[in-house]
Coordinates of C-alpha atoms in Angstrom, one line a residue:
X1 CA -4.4 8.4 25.9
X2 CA -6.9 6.3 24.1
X3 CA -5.0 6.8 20.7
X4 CA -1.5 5.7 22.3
X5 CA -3.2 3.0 23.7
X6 CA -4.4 2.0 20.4
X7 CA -1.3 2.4 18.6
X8 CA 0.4 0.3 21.2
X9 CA -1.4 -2.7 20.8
X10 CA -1.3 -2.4 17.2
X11 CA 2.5 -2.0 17.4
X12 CA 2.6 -5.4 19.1
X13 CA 0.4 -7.2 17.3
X14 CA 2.6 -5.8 14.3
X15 CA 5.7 -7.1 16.2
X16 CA 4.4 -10.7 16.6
X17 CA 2.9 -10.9 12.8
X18 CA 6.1 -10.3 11.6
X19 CA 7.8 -12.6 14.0
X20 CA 5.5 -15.7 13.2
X21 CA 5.7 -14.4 9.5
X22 CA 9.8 -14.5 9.0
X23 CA 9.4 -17.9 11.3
X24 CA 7.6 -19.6 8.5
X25 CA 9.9 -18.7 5.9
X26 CA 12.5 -20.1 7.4
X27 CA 12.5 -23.7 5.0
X28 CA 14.6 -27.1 5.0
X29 CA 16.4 -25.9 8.1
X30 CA 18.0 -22.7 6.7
X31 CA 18.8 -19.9 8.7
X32 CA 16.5 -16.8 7.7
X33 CA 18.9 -14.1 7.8
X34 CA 21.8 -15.9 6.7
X35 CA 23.3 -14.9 3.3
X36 CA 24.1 -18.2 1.0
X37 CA 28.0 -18.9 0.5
X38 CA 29.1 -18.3 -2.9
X39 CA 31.5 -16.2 -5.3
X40 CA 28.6 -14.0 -5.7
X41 CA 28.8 -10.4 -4.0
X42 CA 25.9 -8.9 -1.1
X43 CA 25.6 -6.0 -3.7
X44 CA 24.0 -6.4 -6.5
X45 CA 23.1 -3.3 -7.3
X46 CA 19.1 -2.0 -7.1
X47 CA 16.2 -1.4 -8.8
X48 CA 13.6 1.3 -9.8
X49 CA 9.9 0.4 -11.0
X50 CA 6.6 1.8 -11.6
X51 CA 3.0 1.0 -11.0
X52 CA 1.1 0.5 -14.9
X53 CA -1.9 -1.2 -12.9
X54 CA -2.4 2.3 -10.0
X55 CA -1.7 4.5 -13.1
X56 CA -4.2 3.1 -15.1
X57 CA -7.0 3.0 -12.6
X58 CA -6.9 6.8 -12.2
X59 CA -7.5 7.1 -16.1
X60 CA -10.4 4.8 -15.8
X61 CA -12.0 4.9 -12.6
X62 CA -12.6 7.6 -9.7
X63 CA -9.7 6.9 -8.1
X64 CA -6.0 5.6 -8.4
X65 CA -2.3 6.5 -7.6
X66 CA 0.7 6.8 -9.3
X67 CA 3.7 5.0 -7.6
X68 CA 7.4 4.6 -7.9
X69 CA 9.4 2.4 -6.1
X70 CA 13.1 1.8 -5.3
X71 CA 14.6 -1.7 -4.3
X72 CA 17.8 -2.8 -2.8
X73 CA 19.2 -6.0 -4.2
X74 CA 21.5 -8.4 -1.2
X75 CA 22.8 -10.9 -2.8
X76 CA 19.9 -11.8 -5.0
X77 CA 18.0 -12.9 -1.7
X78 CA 16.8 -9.6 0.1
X79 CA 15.6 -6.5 -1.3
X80 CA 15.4 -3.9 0.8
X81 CA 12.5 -1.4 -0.5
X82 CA 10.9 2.3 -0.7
X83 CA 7.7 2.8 -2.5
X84 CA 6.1 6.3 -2.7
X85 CA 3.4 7.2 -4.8
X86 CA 0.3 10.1 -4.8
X87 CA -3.0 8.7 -4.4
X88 CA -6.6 10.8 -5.9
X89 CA -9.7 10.4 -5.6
X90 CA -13.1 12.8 -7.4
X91 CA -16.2 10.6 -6.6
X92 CA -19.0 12.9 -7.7
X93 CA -22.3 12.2 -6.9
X94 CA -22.5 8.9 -5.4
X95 CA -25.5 6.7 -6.4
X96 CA -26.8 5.8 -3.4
X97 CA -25.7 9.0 -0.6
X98 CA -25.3 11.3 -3.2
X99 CA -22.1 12.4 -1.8
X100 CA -19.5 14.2 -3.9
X101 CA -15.7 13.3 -1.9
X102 CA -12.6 14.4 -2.9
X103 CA -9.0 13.4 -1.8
X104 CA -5.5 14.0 -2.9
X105 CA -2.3 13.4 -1.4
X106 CA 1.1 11.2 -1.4
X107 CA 2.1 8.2 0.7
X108 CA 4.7 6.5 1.6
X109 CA 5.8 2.3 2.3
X110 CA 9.1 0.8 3.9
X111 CA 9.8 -2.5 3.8
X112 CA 11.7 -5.8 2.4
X113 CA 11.5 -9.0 -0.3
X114 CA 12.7 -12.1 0.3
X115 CA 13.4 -14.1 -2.5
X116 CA 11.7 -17.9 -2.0
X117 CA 13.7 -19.5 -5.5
X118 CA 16.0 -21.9 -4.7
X119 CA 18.1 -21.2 -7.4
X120 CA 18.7 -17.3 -6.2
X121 CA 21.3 -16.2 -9.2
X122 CA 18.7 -15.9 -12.0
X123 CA 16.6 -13.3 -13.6
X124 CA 13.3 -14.1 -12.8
X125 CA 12.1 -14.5 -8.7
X126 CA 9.7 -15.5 -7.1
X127 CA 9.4 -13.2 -3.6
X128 CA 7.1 -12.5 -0.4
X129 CA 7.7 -9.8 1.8
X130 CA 5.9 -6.8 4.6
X131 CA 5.3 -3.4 4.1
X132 CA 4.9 -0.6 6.6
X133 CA 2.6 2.5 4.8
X134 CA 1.4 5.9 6.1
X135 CA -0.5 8.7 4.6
X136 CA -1.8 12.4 6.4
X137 CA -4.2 13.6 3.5
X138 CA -7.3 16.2 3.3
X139 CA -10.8 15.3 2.4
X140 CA -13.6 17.4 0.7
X141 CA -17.1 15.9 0.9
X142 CA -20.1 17.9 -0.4
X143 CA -23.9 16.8 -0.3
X144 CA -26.5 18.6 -2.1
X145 CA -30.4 19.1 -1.7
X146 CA -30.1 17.1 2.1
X147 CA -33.7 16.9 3.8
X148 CA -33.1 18.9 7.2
X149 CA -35.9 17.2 9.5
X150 CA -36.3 20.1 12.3
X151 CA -36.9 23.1 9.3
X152 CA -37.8 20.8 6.5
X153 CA -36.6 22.2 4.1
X154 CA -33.5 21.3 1.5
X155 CA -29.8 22.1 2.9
X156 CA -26.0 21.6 1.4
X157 CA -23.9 19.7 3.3
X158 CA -20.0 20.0 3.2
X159 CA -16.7 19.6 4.7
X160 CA -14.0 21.1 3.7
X161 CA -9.8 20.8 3.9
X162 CA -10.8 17.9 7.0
X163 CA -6.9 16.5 8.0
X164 CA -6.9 12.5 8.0
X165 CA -4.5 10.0 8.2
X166 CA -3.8 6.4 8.5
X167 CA -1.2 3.6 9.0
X168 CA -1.4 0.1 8.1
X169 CA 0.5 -2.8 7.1
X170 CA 0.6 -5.4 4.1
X171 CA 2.2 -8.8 3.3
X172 CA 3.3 -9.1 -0.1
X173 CA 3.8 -11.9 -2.9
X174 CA 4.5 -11.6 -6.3
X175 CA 7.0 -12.1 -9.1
X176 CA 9.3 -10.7 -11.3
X177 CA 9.9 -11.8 -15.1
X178 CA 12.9 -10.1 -17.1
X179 CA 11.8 -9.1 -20.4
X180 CA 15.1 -8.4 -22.1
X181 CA 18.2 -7.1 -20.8
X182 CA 17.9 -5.1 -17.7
X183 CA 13.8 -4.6 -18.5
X184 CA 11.4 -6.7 -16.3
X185 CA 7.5 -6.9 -15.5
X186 CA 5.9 -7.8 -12.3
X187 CA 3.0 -8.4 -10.5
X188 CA 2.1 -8.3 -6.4
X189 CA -0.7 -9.5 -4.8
X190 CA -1.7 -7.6 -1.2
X191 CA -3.2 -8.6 1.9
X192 CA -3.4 -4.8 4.0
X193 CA -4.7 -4.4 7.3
X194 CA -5.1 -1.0 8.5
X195 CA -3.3 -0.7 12.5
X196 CA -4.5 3.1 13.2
X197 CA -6.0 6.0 11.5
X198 CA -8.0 9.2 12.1
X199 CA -11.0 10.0 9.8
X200 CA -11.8 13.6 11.3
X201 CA -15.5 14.9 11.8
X202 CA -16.1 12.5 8.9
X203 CA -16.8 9.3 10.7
X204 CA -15.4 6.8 8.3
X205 CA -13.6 8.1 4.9
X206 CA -14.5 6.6 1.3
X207 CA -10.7 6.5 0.1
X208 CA -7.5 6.4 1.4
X209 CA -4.3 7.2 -0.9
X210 CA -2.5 4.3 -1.2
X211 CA -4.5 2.2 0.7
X212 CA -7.5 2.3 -1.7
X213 CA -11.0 1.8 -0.3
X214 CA -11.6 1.8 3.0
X215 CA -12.3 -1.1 5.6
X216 CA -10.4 -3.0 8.2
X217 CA -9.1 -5.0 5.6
X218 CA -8.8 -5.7 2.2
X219 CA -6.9 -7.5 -1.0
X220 CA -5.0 -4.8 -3.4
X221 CA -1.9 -5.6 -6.0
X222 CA 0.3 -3.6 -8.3
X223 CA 1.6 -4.3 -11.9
X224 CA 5.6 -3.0 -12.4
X225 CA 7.6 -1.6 -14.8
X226 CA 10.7 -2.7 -13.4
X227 CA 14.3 -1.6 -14.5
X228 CA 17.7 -3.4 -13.0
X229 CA 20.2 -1.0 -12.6

């Protein structure tokens, strides 16, 4: 009951983040959700991008993801959007705890651009926009030579296969630069803020795939490989 509870409230609060959210975009009186008038048609096809900056943290780092996404293009004004990706992380032997944690597993975000240009009909755009994410992963944490206080003597410590998950929500902006022909590049900056999750026996988990390093909140971005089909 507790966890419904919980989810509930951050449902609403969701609900009413979004609403004040798509109330400020609303600019020099128009309407939102209203399509601009012109020759030009509400499909305009879609496209498909990857993550270089996600990618390129796993290589050098601990941790990182690799990420695809799909985007629906209204009109040149909304993009509808679908982002999966698989998240890893192999922390061994952290400096201060000396704890060894290891995570793997994919994720998944729904959500949607708007673009703020007000010349729509162009290449490059400027855009904000929400995403919903969600991830159920495992988590392996081992901890060697621990000091048992009762028998005192040196014990291992591990978990092992411990089911997690988490939901949270981030506000986008960013931009998108063609390159040549249908080739673009572009960059997002991320405010996330985590609405439920369930860290096990574990207490509080070091990395979450997708969502990066833990905490109520926190900034994140991505760097795309972007092709217009």
């Amino acid at each position: 009951m507790m966890l419904q509870r919980n989810i509930s409230i951050c449902i609403s609060r969701l609900a009413i983040s979004l609403l004040l959210w798509l109330t400020c975009l609303s600019v020099s009186g128009q309407k939102l959700f209203r399509l601009e008038k012109d020759s030009i048609p509400l499909m305009r096809g879609f496209q498909v991008s990857f993550d270089l900056f996600g990618a390129g943290l796993l290589q050098l780092s601990d941790y990182g993801q690799y990420e695809g996404a799909l985007r629906l293009n209204l009109h040149d004004q909304w993009f509808p959007i679908v982002e999966v990706g698989y998240g890893k992380a192999a922390h061994e032997r952290d400096e201060i705890t000396g704890i060894t944690y290891k995570t793997a597993a994919p994720y998944f975000r729904v959500g949607a651009d708007f673009n703020l240009l007000k010349k729509k009909h162009q290449a490059n755009r400027l855009f904000a926009g929400f995403r919903y994410a969600y991830t159920s992963y495992k988590v392996d944490l081992f901890r060697q030579d621990l000091f048992d206080p009762v028998w005192h003597w040196q014990s291992d410590y591990s978990v092992v296969s411990e089911p997690c998950s988490q939901h949270w929500l981030e506000v986008v902006m960013g931009i998108d630069s063609q390159i040549w022909g249908p080739l673009h590049l572009g960059w997002s900056v991320r405010y996330k803020r985590r609405l439920a999750h369930n860290d096990g026996v574990i207490g509080k988990t070091w990395y979450v795939p997708g969502y990066g390093v833990t905490g109520d909140t926190r900034l994140g971005g991505t760097f795309n490989f972007i092709i217009d089909i």
